[in-house]
Amino acid sequence: MFNPLPSCVTFCSFLITASTSLLLSMPTIVNAEPVSNNATQEIPKDTIIATWQPTTTTLFTISDAEKLLTASRFLSASGNKRQQVTQFVNRLRSSQVELNYEQRQRLVILEARLMQGVHKFDDALQHLSTIDNTHSGAAQLLLADINIQRGQGDKAKQHCEQLMGKTSFLLAFGCVLNADFSIAPSEDVYNKLQKFERYSSLTNAESINEAEYLWYRETLASMALALDKPKLAIEHLSEFTLSTLPVSALITWADAHYAAGHYDTITTGLGQEVSNISRLDDALLLRWVKAQKALNLDDTKEMRLLSKRMQIRAWREDTSHAAQVASYYLDVDYQPQLALKFARLNWEYAQTKHDEHLLKRAENALSAMDA
């Protein structure tokens, strides 16, 4: 049984600087017309979905902004780091500061990452076309990921093939296999990536790049889960503590344990690691609540918070969180009509195997209800 990968999460890891820091996209709120249904009500557009304590992080350079955006994808992140990066970019553009060639390249890539995070894939691609991206490993990785999210694995693979000599062989090789897997998930692709560790420096602790190794393990786990092998997925991530995993890997971790029936592991693990649920990523909160529901828990603070968030996002027709809204109305608060509405909205922007599977689930659920 095919268990697809989460859209805009699993393949959103890239190399952005020479130090190989990993890049992860993070959806934010997009407002639109209200939804007319019995599950939503008119909600002020300034309603707060997530809260955080003010932070004192000051961004002086593009490197600072790149690092902050990457840091925003871990549980330890505090404050609206993504918004800080957006404000930095706007200030830099408006100040008309003279940037050298490398700085202009990195700024455009940073802006494209922000666009990708709110599913503005076409805008991100157009923005990247304004620079000579053929010699940039970071740009090629970003282009590959955006095309994977748009369901265009063949185009993604072309960008991956451009990485040879621009990044490590692991990232270039892994990118190609990611693209192949997005086109047609198979054990053959998974096995090829798994064998890489045996024949590479990944087995040498002295030469290992920690960020790349984490990316490698997360990718293996995601593939294993998509092939309905949750125990293998868990094994691939077992050597890392939850606090060291980015949200994308934590989602894979939670999905694998859910598929294996380890509901207590999810609730206990997240309960110990999450200090403030008010700023927890929707995708993780959704999985926490699903595990609670499987344990027959009722009216928890996590359930109440997720319900409020989903109502607000549904009323706003939040495109960047449409997949989470659709999943919520399929797996938590069963309303197939709403689920289909948001699965279709999500499909307009993201077209991975996961998004296709989500859409079919919603269509089948509504058909069953009508029948």
C-alpha positions as YAML, in Angstrom:
chain: A
units: angstrom
residues:
- id: 1
  name: MET
  ca: [0.00, 0.00, 0.00]
- id: 2
  name: PHE
  ca: [1.39, 3.36, -0.98]
- id: 3
  name: ASN
  ca: [1.79, 5.71, 1.95]
- id: 4
  name: PRO
  ca: [2.69, 9.03, 0.31]
- id: 5
  name: LEU
  ca: [5.09, 11.67, 1.52]
- id: 6
  name: PRO
  ca: [3.91, 14.94, 3.06]
- id: 7
  name: SER
  ca: [3.68, 17.75, 0.55]
- id: 8
  name: CYS
  ca: [6.06, 20.68, 0.96]
- id: 9
  name: VAL
  ca: [7.85, 19.02, 3.82]
- id: 10
  name: THR
  ca: [9.77, 15.91, 2.94]
- id: 11
  name: PHE
  ca: [11.68, 17.26, -0.05]
- id: 12
  name: CYS
  ca: [12.12, 20.82, 1.22]
- id: 13
  name: SER
  ca: [15.74, 20.38, 2.35]
- id: 14
  name: PHE
  ca: [18.55, 21.96, 0.40]
- id: 15
  name: LEU
  ca: [22.07, 23.24, 0.55]
- id: 16
  name: ILE
  ca: [22.18, 27.04, 0.70]
- id: 17
  name: THR
  ca: [25.73, 27.98, 1.69]
- id: 18
  name: ALA
  ca: [29.17, 26.44, 1.52]
- id: 19
  name: SER
  ca: [28.68, 25.17, 5.06]
- id: 20
  name: THR
  ca: [25.77, 23.02, 3.80]
- id: 21
  name: SER
  ca: [23.08, 24.36, 6.10]
- id: 22
  name: LEU
  ca: [19.73, 22.79, 5.26]
- id: 23
  name: LEU
  ca: [16.84, 24.83, 3.92]
- id: 24
  name: LEU
  ca: [13.24, 24.05, 4.93]
- id: 25
  name: SER
  ca: [10.12, 25.76, 3.71]
- id: 26
  name: MET
  ca: [7.49, 26.89, 6.18]
- id: 27
  name: PRO
  ca: [3.92, 27.74, 5.07]
- id: 28
  name: THR
  ca: [2.35, 30.91, 6.38]
- id: 29
  name: ILE
  ca: [-1.11, 32.42, 6.31]
- id: 30
  name: VAL
  ca: [-2.76, 33.55, 3.09]
- id: 31
  name: ASN
  ca: [-6.10, 35.33, 3.34]
- id: 32
  name: ALA
  ca: [-8.94, 34.83, 0.88]
- id: 33
  name: GLU
  ca: [-12.72, 34.93, 0.67]
- id: 34
  name: PRO
  ca: [-14.68, 33.28, 3.50]
- id: 35
  name: VAL
  ca: [-15.96, 29.72, 3.27]
- id: 36
  name: SER
  ca: [-19.68, 29.15, 3.37]
- id: 37
  name: ASN
  ca: [-20.26, 26.03, 5.47]
- id: 38
  name: ASN
  ca: [-21.45, 24.99, 8.88]
- id: 39
  name: ALA
  ca: [-17.95, 24.33, 10.21]
- id: 40
  name: THR
  ca: [-16.71, 27.87, 9.87]
- id: 41
  name: GLN
  ca: [-17.93, 31.18, 11.09]
- id: 42
  name: GLU
  ca: [-17.00, 34.75, 10.33]
- id: 43
  name: ILE
  ca: [-13.76, 35.39, 12.16]
- id: 44
  name: PRO
  ca: [-11.89, 38.69, 12.30]
- id: 45
  name: LYS
  ca: [-8.94, 38.58, 9.94]
- id: 46
  name: ASP
  ca: [-6.61, 39.76, 12.68]
- id: 47
  name: THR
  ca: [-7.43, 36.72, 14.81]
- id: 48
  name: ILE
  ca: [-4.22, 35.28, 16.25]
- id: 49
  name: ILE
  ca: [-3.45, 31.71, 15.24]
- id: 50
  name: ALA
  ca: [-0.07, 31.31, 16.91]
- id: 51
  name: THR
  ca: [1.66, 33.31, 19.60]
- id: 52
  name: TRP
  ca: [5.28, 33.74, 20.62]
- id: 53
  name: GLN
  ca: [7.46, 35.86, 22.83]
- id: 54
  name: PRO
  ca: [9.19, 38.81, 21.13]
- id: 55
  name: THR
  ca: [12.73, 37.98, 20.03]
- id: 56
  name: THR
  ca: [15.80, 40.18, 19.92]
- id: 57
  name: THR
  ca: [17.45, 38.58, 16.90]
- id: 58
  name: THR
  ca: [19.00, 41.26, 14.72]
- id: 59
  name: LEU
  ca: [19.74, 40.48, 11.10]
- id: 60
  name: PHE
  ca: [22.72, 42.32, 9.65]
- id: 61
  name: THR
  ca: [23.66, 40.13, 6.71]
- id: 62
  name: ILE
  ca: [22.13, 37.74, 4.19]
- id: 63
  name: SER
  ca: [23.97, 34.94, 5.98]
- id: 64
  name: ASP
  ca: [22.12, 35.87, 9.18]
- id: 65
  name: ALA
  ca: [18.79, 35.69, 7.36]
- id: 66
  name: GLU
  ca: [19.63, 32.33, 5.74]
- id: 67
  name: LYS
  ca: [20.56, 30.83, 9.10]
- id: 68
  name: LEU
  ca: [17.48, 32.21, 10.82]
- id: 69
  name: LEU
  ca: [15.15, 30.80, 8.18]
- id: 70
  name: THR
  ca: [16.79, 27.41, 8.53]
- id: 71
  name: ALA
  ca: [16.59, 27.60, 12.34]
- id: 72
  name: SER
  ca: [12.86, 28.30, 12.15]
- id: 73
  name: ARG
  ca: [12.26, 24.66, 11.21]
- id: 74
  name: PHE
  ca: [13.23, 23.19, 14.57]
- id: 75
  name: LEU
  ca: [11.18, 22.76, 17.74]
- id: 76
  name: SER
  ca: [13.55, 25.02, 19.62]
- id: 77
  name: ALA
  ca: [12.64, 27.97, 17.38]
- id: 78
  name: SER
  ca: [11.02, 30.87, 19.17]
- id: 79
  name: GLY
  ca: [9.36, 33.90, 17.67]
- id: 80
  name: ASN
  ca: [8.25, 34.52, 14.14]
- id: 81
  name: LYS
  ca: [11.60, 33.95, 12.48]
- id: 82
  name: ARG
  ca: [10.15, 33.77, 9.01]
- id: 83
  name: GLN
  ca: [8.56, 37.18, 9.41]
- id: 84
  name: GLN
  ca: [11.88, 38.57, 10.61]
- id: 85
  name: VAL
  ca: [13.53, 37.28, 7.44]
- id: 86
  name: THR
  ca: [10.80, 38.81, 5.29]
- id: 87
  name: GLN
  ca: [11.24, 42.16, 7.00]
- id: 88
  name: PHE
  ca: [15.01, 41.98, 6.54]
- id: 89
  name: VAL
  ca: [14.61, 41.30, 2.82]
- id: 90
  name: ASN
  ca: [12.17, 44.20, 2.45]
- id: 91
  name: ARG
  ca: [14.53, 46.55, 4.29]
- id: 92
  name: LEU
  ca: [17.47, 45.46, 2.17]
- id: 93
  name: ARG
  ca: [15.55, 46.01, -1.06]
- id: 94
  name: SER
  ca: [14.20, 49.41, -0.02]
- id: 95
  name: SER
  ca: [17.59, 50.66, 1.20]
- id: 96
  name: GLN
  ca: [19.04, 50.33, -2.31]
- id: 97
  name: VAL
  ca: [22.32, 49.09, -0.87]
- id: 98
  name: GLU
  ca: [24.87, 48.13, -3.51]
- id: 99
  name: LEU
  ca: [25.21, 44.35, -3.53]
- id: 100
  name: ASN
  ca: [27.94, 42.38, -5.23]
- id: 101
  name: TYR
  ca: [27.20, 39.51, -7.62]
- id: 102
  name: GLU
  ca: [27.22, 36.79, -4.96]
- id: 103
  name: GLN
  ca: [25.00, 38.80, -2.60]
- id: 104
  name: ARG
  ca: [22.45, 39.44, -5.36]
- id: 105
  name: GLN
  ca: [22.34, 35.73, -6.13]
- id: 106
  name: ARG
  ca: [21.83, 34.77, -2.50]
- id: 107
  name: LEU
  ca: [19.17, 37.43, -1.94]
- id: 108
  name: VAL
  ca: [17.12, 36.21, -4.90]
- id: 109
  name: ILE
  ca: [17.39, 32.61, -3.67]
- id: 110
  name: LEU
  ca: [16.35, 33.69, -0.17]
- id: 111
  name: GLU
  ca: [13.32, 35.52, -1.59]
- id: 112
  name: ALA
  ca: [12.42, 32.47, -3.68]
- id: 113
  name: ARG
  ca: [12.51, 30.33, -0.54]
- id: 114
  name: LEU
  ca: [10.03, 32.69, 1.09]
- id: 115
  name: MET
  ca: [7.75, 32.47, -1.95]
- id: 116
  name: GLN
  ca: [8.00, 28.70, -1.97]
- id: 117
  name: GLY
  ca: [6.92, 28.64, 1.67]
- id: 118
  name: VAL
  ca: [3.51, 30.10, 0.79]
- id: 119
  name: HIS
  ca: [3.10, 27.90, -2.30]
- id: 120
  name: LYS
  ca: [3.86, 30.70, -4.74]
- id: 121
  name: PHE
  ca: [5.79, 28.25, -6.86]
- id: 122
  name: ASP
  ca: [5.38, 30.06, -10.17]
- id: 123
  name: ASP
  ca: [6.52, 33.32, -8.58]
- id: 124
  name: ALA
  ca: [9.53, 31.58, -7.08]
- id: 125
  name: LEU
  ca: [10.48, 30.08, -10.44]
- id: 126
  name: GLN
  ca: [10.10, 33.45, -12.13]
- id: 127
  name: HIS
  ca: [12.21, 35.09, -9.46]
- id: 128
  name: LEU
  ca: [14.97, 32.52, -9.83]
- id: 129
  name: SER
  ca: [14.99, 33.13, -13.59]
- id: 130
  name: THR
  ca: [16.23, 36.68, -12.94]
- id: 131
  name: ILE
  ca: [19.67, 35.37, -12.00]
- id: 132
  name: ASP
  ca: [22.16, 33.09, -13.71]
- id: 133
  name: ASN
  ca: [21.28, 30.03, -11.64]
- id: 134
  name: THR
  ca: [23.10, 27.48, -13.79]
- id: 135
  name: HIS
  ca: [26.25, 27.65, -11.66]
- id: 136
  name: SER
  ca: [24.52, 27.84, -8.27]
- id: 137
  name: GLY
  ca: [24.06, 24.59, -6.36]
- id: 138
  name: ALA
  ca: [21.62, 26.24, -3.97]
- id: 139
  name: ALA
  ca: [19.48, 27.54, -6.84]
- id: 140
  name: GLN
  ca: [19.46, 24.19, -8.63]
- id: 141
  name: LEU
  ca: [18.42, 22.38, -5.45]
- id: 142
  name: LEU
  ca: [15.62, 24.87, -4.88]
- id: 143
  name: LEU
  ca: [14.46, 24.56, -8.49]
- id: 144
  name: ALA
  ca: [14.47, 20.79, -8.17]
- id: 145
  name: ASP
  ca: [12.37, 20.89, -5.00]
- id: 146
  name: ILE
  ca: [9.83, 23.35, -6.40]
- id: 147
  name: ASN
  ca: [9.34, 21.14, -9.44]
- id: 148
  name: ILE
  ca: [8.89, 18.09, -7.22]
- id: 149
  name: GLN
  ca: [6.20, 19.96, -5.30]
- id: 150
  name: ARG
  ca: [4.51, 20.89, -8.56]
- id: 151
  name: GLY
  ca: [4.46, 17.25, -9.61]
- id: 152
  name: GLN
  ca: [7.08, 17.70, -12.32]
- id: 153
  name: GLY
  ca: [9.67, 15.14, -11.36]
- id: 154
  name: ASP
  ca: [11.26, 15.05, -14.81]
- id: 155
  name: LYS
  ca: [12.09, 18.76, -14.66]
- id: 156
  name: ALA
  ca: [13.33, 18.33, -11.09]
- id: 157
  name: LYS
  ca: [15.69, 15.59, -12.22]
- id: 158
  name: GLN
  ca: [17.20, 17.90, -14.85]
- id: 159
  name: HIS
  ca: [18.08, 20.39, -12.13]
- id: 160
  name: CYS
  ca: [19.46, 17.61, -9.93]
- id: 161
  name: GLU
  ca: [21.76, 16.51, -12.73]
- id: 162
  name: GLN
  ca: [23.17, 20.04, -12.85]
- id: 163
  name: LEU
  ca: [24.41, 19.62, -9.28]
- id: 164
  name: MET
  ca: [27.37, 17.43, -10.14]
- id: 165
  name: GLY
  ca: [30.46, 19.38, -9.16]
- id: 166
  name: LYS
  ca: [28.43, 22.11, -7.42]
- id: 167
  name: THR
  ca: [27.54, 20.20, -4.24]
- id: 168
  name: SER
  ca: [28.67, 17.00, -2.57]
- id: 169
  name: PHE
  ca: [28.06, 13.79, -4.48]
- id: 170
  name: LEU
  ca: [25.63, 12.71, -1.76]
- id: 171
  name: LEU
  ca: [23.37, 15.72, -2.29]
- id: 172
  name: ALA
  ca: [23.55, 15.48, -6.08]
- id: 173
  name: PHE
  ca: [22.95, 11.72, -6.07]
- id: 174
  name: GLY
  ca: [20.20, 12.00, -3.45]
- id: 175
  name: CYS
  ca: [18.50, 14.78, -5.38]
- id: 176
  name: VAL
  ca: [18.33, 12.62, -8.51]
- id: 177
  name: LEU
  ca: [16.87, 9.73, -6.55]
- id: 178
  name: ASN
  ca: [14.36, 12.05, -4.86]
- id: 179
  name: ALA
  ca: [13.20, 13.11, -8.30]
- id: 180
  name: ASP
  ca: [12.99, 9.50, -9.49]
- id: 181
  name: PHE
  ca: [11.05, 8.54, -6.38]
- id: 182
  name: SER
  ca: [8.61, 11.43, -6.84]
- id: 183
  name: ILE
  ca: [7.87, 10.16, -10.34]
- id: 184
  name: ALA
  ca: [7.47, 6.51, -9.38]
- id: 185
  name: PRO
  ca: [8.05, 5.42, -5.77]
- id: 186
  name: SER
  ca: [9.88, 2.09, -5.81]
- id: 187
  name: GLU
  ca: [12.02, -0.15, -3.63]
- id: 188
  name: ASP
  ca: [14.70, -0.03, -6.31]
- id: 189
  name: VAL
  ca: [15.21, 3.72, -5.83]
- id: 190
  name: TYR
  ca: [15.09, 3.35, -2.05]
- id: 191
  name: ASN
  ca: [17.68, 0.55, -2.15]
- id: 192
  name: LYS
  ca: [20.00, 2.61, -4.36]
- id: 193
  name: LEU
  ca: [20.01, 5.43, -1.83]
- id: 194
  name: GLN
  ca: [20.41, 3.04, 1.09]
- id: 195
  name: LYS
  ca: [23.46, 1.40, -0.51]
- id: 196
  name: PHE
  ca: [25.16, 4.78, -0.80]
- id: 197
  name: GLU
  ca: [26.13, 4.69, 2.88]
- id: 198
  name: ARG
  ca: [27.96, 1.43, 2.40]
- id: 199
  name: TYR
  ca: [30.16, 2.77, -0.39]
- id: 200
  name: SER
  ca: [30.79, 6.31, 0.78]
- id: 201
  name: SER
  ca: [32.47, 8.38, 3.46]
- id: 202
  name: LEU
  ca: [29.22, 8.42, 5.45]
- id: 203
  name: THR
  ca: [30.62, 5.46, 7.32]
- id: 204
  name: ASN
  ca: [33.66, 7.52, 8.33]
- id: 205
  name: ALA
  ca: [32.77, 9.50, 11.45]
- id: 206
  name: GLU
  ca: [35.68, 11.92, 10.94]
- id: 207
  name: SER
  ca: [34.64, 13.03, 7.46]
- id: 208
  name: ILE
  ca: [30.89, 13.05, 7.91]
- id: 209
  name: ASN
  ca: [28.93, 16.24, 7.32]
- id: 210
  name: GLU
  ca: [26.25, 16.22, 10.02]
- id: 211
  name: ALA
  ca: [23.69, 18.29, 8.10]
- id: 212
  name: GLU
  ca: [24.02, 16.14, 5.00]
- id: 213
  name: TYR
  ca: [23.87, 12.95, 7.03]
- id: 214
  name: LEU
  ca: [20.65, 14.08, 8.71]
- id: 215
  name: TRP
  ca: [19.20, 14.95, 5.31]
- id: 216
  name: TYR
  ca: [20.24, 11.54, 4.01]
- id: 217
  name: ARG
  ca: [18.60, 9.69, 6.91]
- id: 218
  name: GLU
  ca: [15.43, 11.75, 6.69]
- id: 219
  name: THR
  ca: [15.16, 11.02, 2.98]
- id: 220
  name: LEU
  ca: [15.61, 7.30, 3.55]
- id: 221
  name: ALA
  ca: [12.95, 7.39, 6.27]
- id: 222
  name: SER
  ca: [10.52, 9.23, 4.02]
- id: 223
  name: MET
  ca: [11.02, 6.74, 1.21]
- id: 224
  name: ALA
  ca: [10.60, 3.79, 3.57]
- id: 225
  name: LEU
  ca: [7.37, 5.24, 4.91]
- id: 226
  name: ALA
  ca: [6.06, 5.85, 1.38]
- id: 227
  name: LEU
  ca: [6.76, 2.18, 0.65]
- id: 228
  name: ASP
  ca: [4.65, 1.18, 3.67]
- id: 229
  name: LYS
  ca: [7.69, 0.22, 5.76]
- id: 230
  name: PRO
  ca: [7.15, 2.31, 8.92]
- id: 231
  name: LYS
  ca: [9.50, 0.25, 11.08]
- id: 232
  name: LEU
  ca: [12.36, 0.90, 8.68]
- id: 233
  name: ALA
  ca: [11.46, 4.60, 8.66]
- id: 234
  name: ILE
  ca: [11.64, 4.65, 12.46]
- id: 235
  name: GLU
  ca: [14.99, 2.87, 12.35]
- id: 236
  name: HIS
  ca: [16.45, 5.44, 9.95]
- id: 237
  name: LEU
  ca: [15.66, 8.25, 12.40]
- id: 238
  name: SER
  ca: [16.35, 6.35, 15.62]
- id: 239
  name: GLU
  ca: [19.88, 7.68, 16.17]
- id: 240
  name: PHE
  ca: [18.65, 11.29, 16.43]
- id: 241
  name: THR
  ca: [16.93, 12.96, 19.36]
- id: 242
  name: LEU
  ca: [13.67, 14.74, 18.56]
- id: 243
  name: SER
  ca: [15.17, 18.11, 19.44]
- id: 244
  name: THR
  ca: [17.78, 17.74, 16.68]
- id: 245
  name: LEU
  ca: [15.27, 16.85, 13.95]
- id: 246
  name: PRO
  ca: [13.73, 19.53, 11.71]
- id: 247
  name: VAL
  ca: [9.94, 19.63, 11.55]
- id: 248
  name: SER
  ca: [9.95, 17.79, 8.22]
- id: 249
  name: ALA
  ca: [11.74, 14.82, 9.80]
- id: 250
  name: LEU
  ca: [9.53, 14.98, 12.90]
- id: 251
  name: ILE
  ca: [6.46, 14.67, 10.68]
- id: 252
  name: THR
  ca: [7.97, 11.56, 9.08]
- id: 253
  name: TRP
  ca: [8.82, 10.25, 12.56]
- id: 254
  name: ALA
  ca: [5.24, 10.81, 13.76]
- id: 255
  name: ASP
  ca: [3.67, 9.30, 10.63]
- id: 256
  name: ALA
  ca: [5.88, 6.23, 10.91]
- id: 257
  name: HIS
  ca: [5.00, 5.64, 14.56]
- id: 258
  name: TYR
  ca: [1.31, 6.23, 13.79]
- id: 259
  name: ALA
  ca: [1.43, 3.67, 10.97]
- id: 260
  name: ALA
  ca: [3.12, 1.23, 13.37]
- id: 261
  name: GLY
  ca: [0.44, 1.85, 16.01]
- id: 262
  name: HIS
  ca: [2.83, 3.54, 18.45]
- id: 263
  name: TYR
  ca: [0.40, 6.28, 19.46]
- id: 264
  name: ASP
  ca: [1.85, 6.65, 22.97]
- id: 265
  name: THR
  ca: [5.28, 7.26, 21.51]
- id: 266
  name: ILE
  ca: [3.97, 10.24, 19.57]
- id: 267
  name: THR
  ca: [2.06, 11.85, 22.44]
- id: 268
  name: THR
  ca: [4.80, 11.22, 24.98]
- id: 269
  name: GLY
  ca: [7.62, 12.31, 22.69]
- id: 270
  name: LEU
  ca: [5.99, 15.54, 21.61]
- id: 271
  name: GLY
  ca: [4.72, 16.20, 25.11]
- id: 272
  name: GLN
  ca: [8.29, 16.11, 26.43]
- id: 273
  name: GLU
  ca: [9.83, 18.18, 23.63]
- id: 274
  name: VAL
  ca: [7.22, 20.87, 22.98]
- id: 275
  name: SER
  ca: [7.42, 23.61, 25.59]
- id: 276
  name: ASN
  ca: [4.80, 25.87, 24.03]
- id: 277
  name: ILE
  ca: [2.09, 24.36, 21.83]
- id: 278
  name: SER
  ca: [0.88, 27.81, 20.78]
- id: 279
  name: ARG
  ca: [3.75, 28.10, 18.31]
- id: 280
  name: LEU
  ca: [3.82, 24.46, 17.19]
- id: 281
  name: ASP
  ca: [3.65, 23.77, 13.45]
- id: 282
  name: ASP
  ca: [0.14, 22.80, 12.28]
- id: 283
  name: ALA
  ca: [1.35, 19.59, 10.66]
- id: 284
  name: LEU
  ca: [2.91, 18.35, 13.90]
- id: 285
  name: LEU
  ca: [-0.03, 19.45, 16.01]
- id: 286
  name: LEU
  ca: [-2.34, 17.55, 13.66]
- id: 287
  name: ARG
  ca: [-0.34, 14.36, 14.14]
- id: 288
  name: TRP
  ca: [-0.28, 14.83, 17.89]
- id: 289
  name: VAL
  ca: [-4.07, 15.13, 17.94]
- id: 290
  name: LYS
  ca: [-4.51, 12.13, 15.64]
- id: 291
  name: ALA
  ca: [-2.47, 10.04, 18.07]
- id: 292
  name: GLN
  ca: [-4.53, 11.33, 20.99]
- id: 293
  name: LYS
  ca: [-7.71, 10.42, 19.16]
- id: 294
  name: ALA
  ca: [-6.37, 6.92, 18.50]
- id: 295
  name: LEU
  ca: [-5.80, 6.61, 22.25]
- id: 296
  name: ASN
  ca: [-9.45, 7.64, 22.83]
- id: 297
  name: LEU
  ca: [-8.47, 10.88, 24.54]
- id: 298
  name: ASP
  ca: [-11.00, 13.69, 24.43]
- id: 299
  name: ASP
  ca: [-11.03, 17.47, 24.72]
- id: 300
  name: THR
  ca: [-7.31, 17.92, 25.26]
- id: 301
  name: LYS
  ca: [-5.69, 21.34, 25.03]
- id: 302
  name: GLU
  ca: [-4.01, 20.22, 21.81]
- id: 303
  name: MET
  ca: [-7.38, 19.26, 20.32]
- id: 304
  name: ARG
  ca: [-8.91, 22.58, 21.29]
- id: 305
  name: LEU
  ca: [-6.02, 24.56, 19.84]
- id: 306
  name: LEU
  ca: [-6.03, 22.61, 16.57]
- id: 307
  name: SER
  ca: [-9.78, 23.03, 16.21]
- id: 308
  name: LYS
  ca: [-9.49, 26.81, 16.56]
- id: 309
  name: ARG
  ca: [-6.65, 26.98, 14.07]
- id: 310
  name: MET
  ca: [-8.45, 24.87, 11.50]
- id: 311
  name: GLN
  ca: [-11.61, 26.95, 11.78]
- id: 312
  name: ILE
  ca: [-9.63, 30.12, 11.15]
- id: 313
  name: ARG
  ca: [-7.63, 28.66, 8.29]
- id: 314
  name: ALA
  ca: [-10.79, 27.23, 6.71]
- id: 315
  name: TRP
  ca: [-12.54, 30.60, 6.87]
- id: 316
  name: ARG
  ca: [-9.51, 32.30, 5.35]
- id: 317
  name: GLU
  ca: [-9.17, 29.62, 2.68]
- id: 318
  name: ASP
  ca: [-5.53, 29.39, 3.65]
- id: 319
  name: THR
  ca: [-3.80, 27.96, 0.59]
- id: 320
  name: SER
  ca: [-0.47, 27.32, 2.27]
- id: 321
  name: HIS
  ca: [-2.15, 25.13, 4.91]
- id: 322
  name: ALA
  ca: [-4.82, 23.60, 2.66]
- id: 323
  name: ALA
  ca: [-3.39, 20.08, 2.93]
- id: 324
  name: GLN
  ca: [-3.47, 20.25, 6.74]
- id: 325
  name: VAL
  ca: [-7.06, 21.53, 6.71]
- id: 326
  name: ALA
  ca: [-8.14, 18.75, 4.35]
- id: 327
  name: SER
  ca: [-6.44, 16.12, 6.52]
- id: 328
  name: TYR
  ca: [-8.05, 17.57, 9.64]
- id: 329
  name: TYR
  ca: [-11.56, 17.25, 8.19]
- id: 330
  name: LEU
  ca: [-10.82, 13.68, 7.14]
- id: 331
  name: ASP
  ca: [-9.00, 12.34, 10.18]
- id: 332
  name: VAL
  ca: [-10.13, 14.43, 13.16]
- id: 333
  name: ASP
  ca: [-13.37, 16.32, 12.56]
- id: 334
  name: TYR
  ca: [-14.93, 14.22, 9.81]
- id: 335
  name: GLN
  ca: [-16.51, 16.53, 7.25]
- id: 336
  name: PRO
  ca: [-15.83, 15.13, 3.75]
- id: 337
  name: GLN
  ca: [-17.28, 18.12, 1.91]
- id: 338
  name: LEU
  ca: [-14.90, 20.51, 3.62]
- id: 339
  name: ALA
  ca: [-12.04, 18.05, 3.22]
- id: 340
  name: LEU
  ca: [-12.63, 17.86, -0.52]
- id: 341
  name: LYS
  ca: [-12.82, 21.63, -0.82]
- id: 342
  name: PHE
  ca: [-9.37, 22.04, 0.70]
- id: 343
  name: ALA
  ca: [-7.87, 18.99, -0.98]
- id: 344
  name: ARG
  ca: [-8.83, 20.58, -4.31]
- id: 345
  name: LEU
  ca: [-7.46, 23.94, -3.21]
- id: 346
  name: ASN
  ca: [-4.21, 22.26, -2.21]
- id: 347
  name: TRP
  ca: [-4.03, 20.44, -5.55]
- id: 348
  name: GLU
  ca: [-4.05, 23.76, -7.39]
- id: 349
  name: TYR
  ca: [-0.68, 24.54, -5.87]
- id: 350
  name: ALA
  ca: [1.01, 21.28, -4.89]
- id: 351
  name: GLN
  ca: [0.83, 18.09, -6.92]
- id: 352
  name: THR
  ca: [3.05, 15.47, -5.31]
- id: 353
  name: LYS
  ca: [1.93, 11.86, -4.88]
- id: 354
  name: HIS
  ca: [0.84, 12.80, -1.37]
- id: 355
  name: ASP
  ca: [-1.37, 15.61, -2.66]
- id: 356
  name: GLU
  ca: [-2.91, 13.29, -5.23]
- id: 357
  name: HIS
  ca: [-3.58, 10.67, -2.57]
- id: 358
  name: LEU
  ca: [-5.15, 13.27, -0.27]
- id: 359
  name: LEU
  ca: [-7.45, 14.43, -3.06]
- id: 360
  name: LYS
  ca: [-8.57, 10.87, -3.82]
- id: 361
  name: ARG
  ca: [-9.20, 10.20, -0.15]
- id: 362
  name: ALA
  ca: [-11.42, 13.26, 0.08]
- id: 363
  name: GLU
  ca: [-13.28, 12.36, -3.12]
- id: 364
  name: ASN
  ca: [-13.86, 8.81, -1.90]
- id: 365
  name: ALA
  ca: [-15.02, 10.03, 1.50]
- id: 366
  name: LEU
  ca: [-17.60, 12.34, -0.02]
- id: 367
  name: SER
  ca: [-18.76, 9.66, -2.48]
- id: 368
  name: ALA
  ca: [-19.23, 7.24, 0.39]
- id: 369
  name: MET
  ca: [-21.24, 9.79, 2.34]
- id: 370
  name: ASP
  ca: [-23.46, 10.54, -0.66]
- id: 371
  name: ALA
  ca: [-23.98, 6.85, -1.24]
...
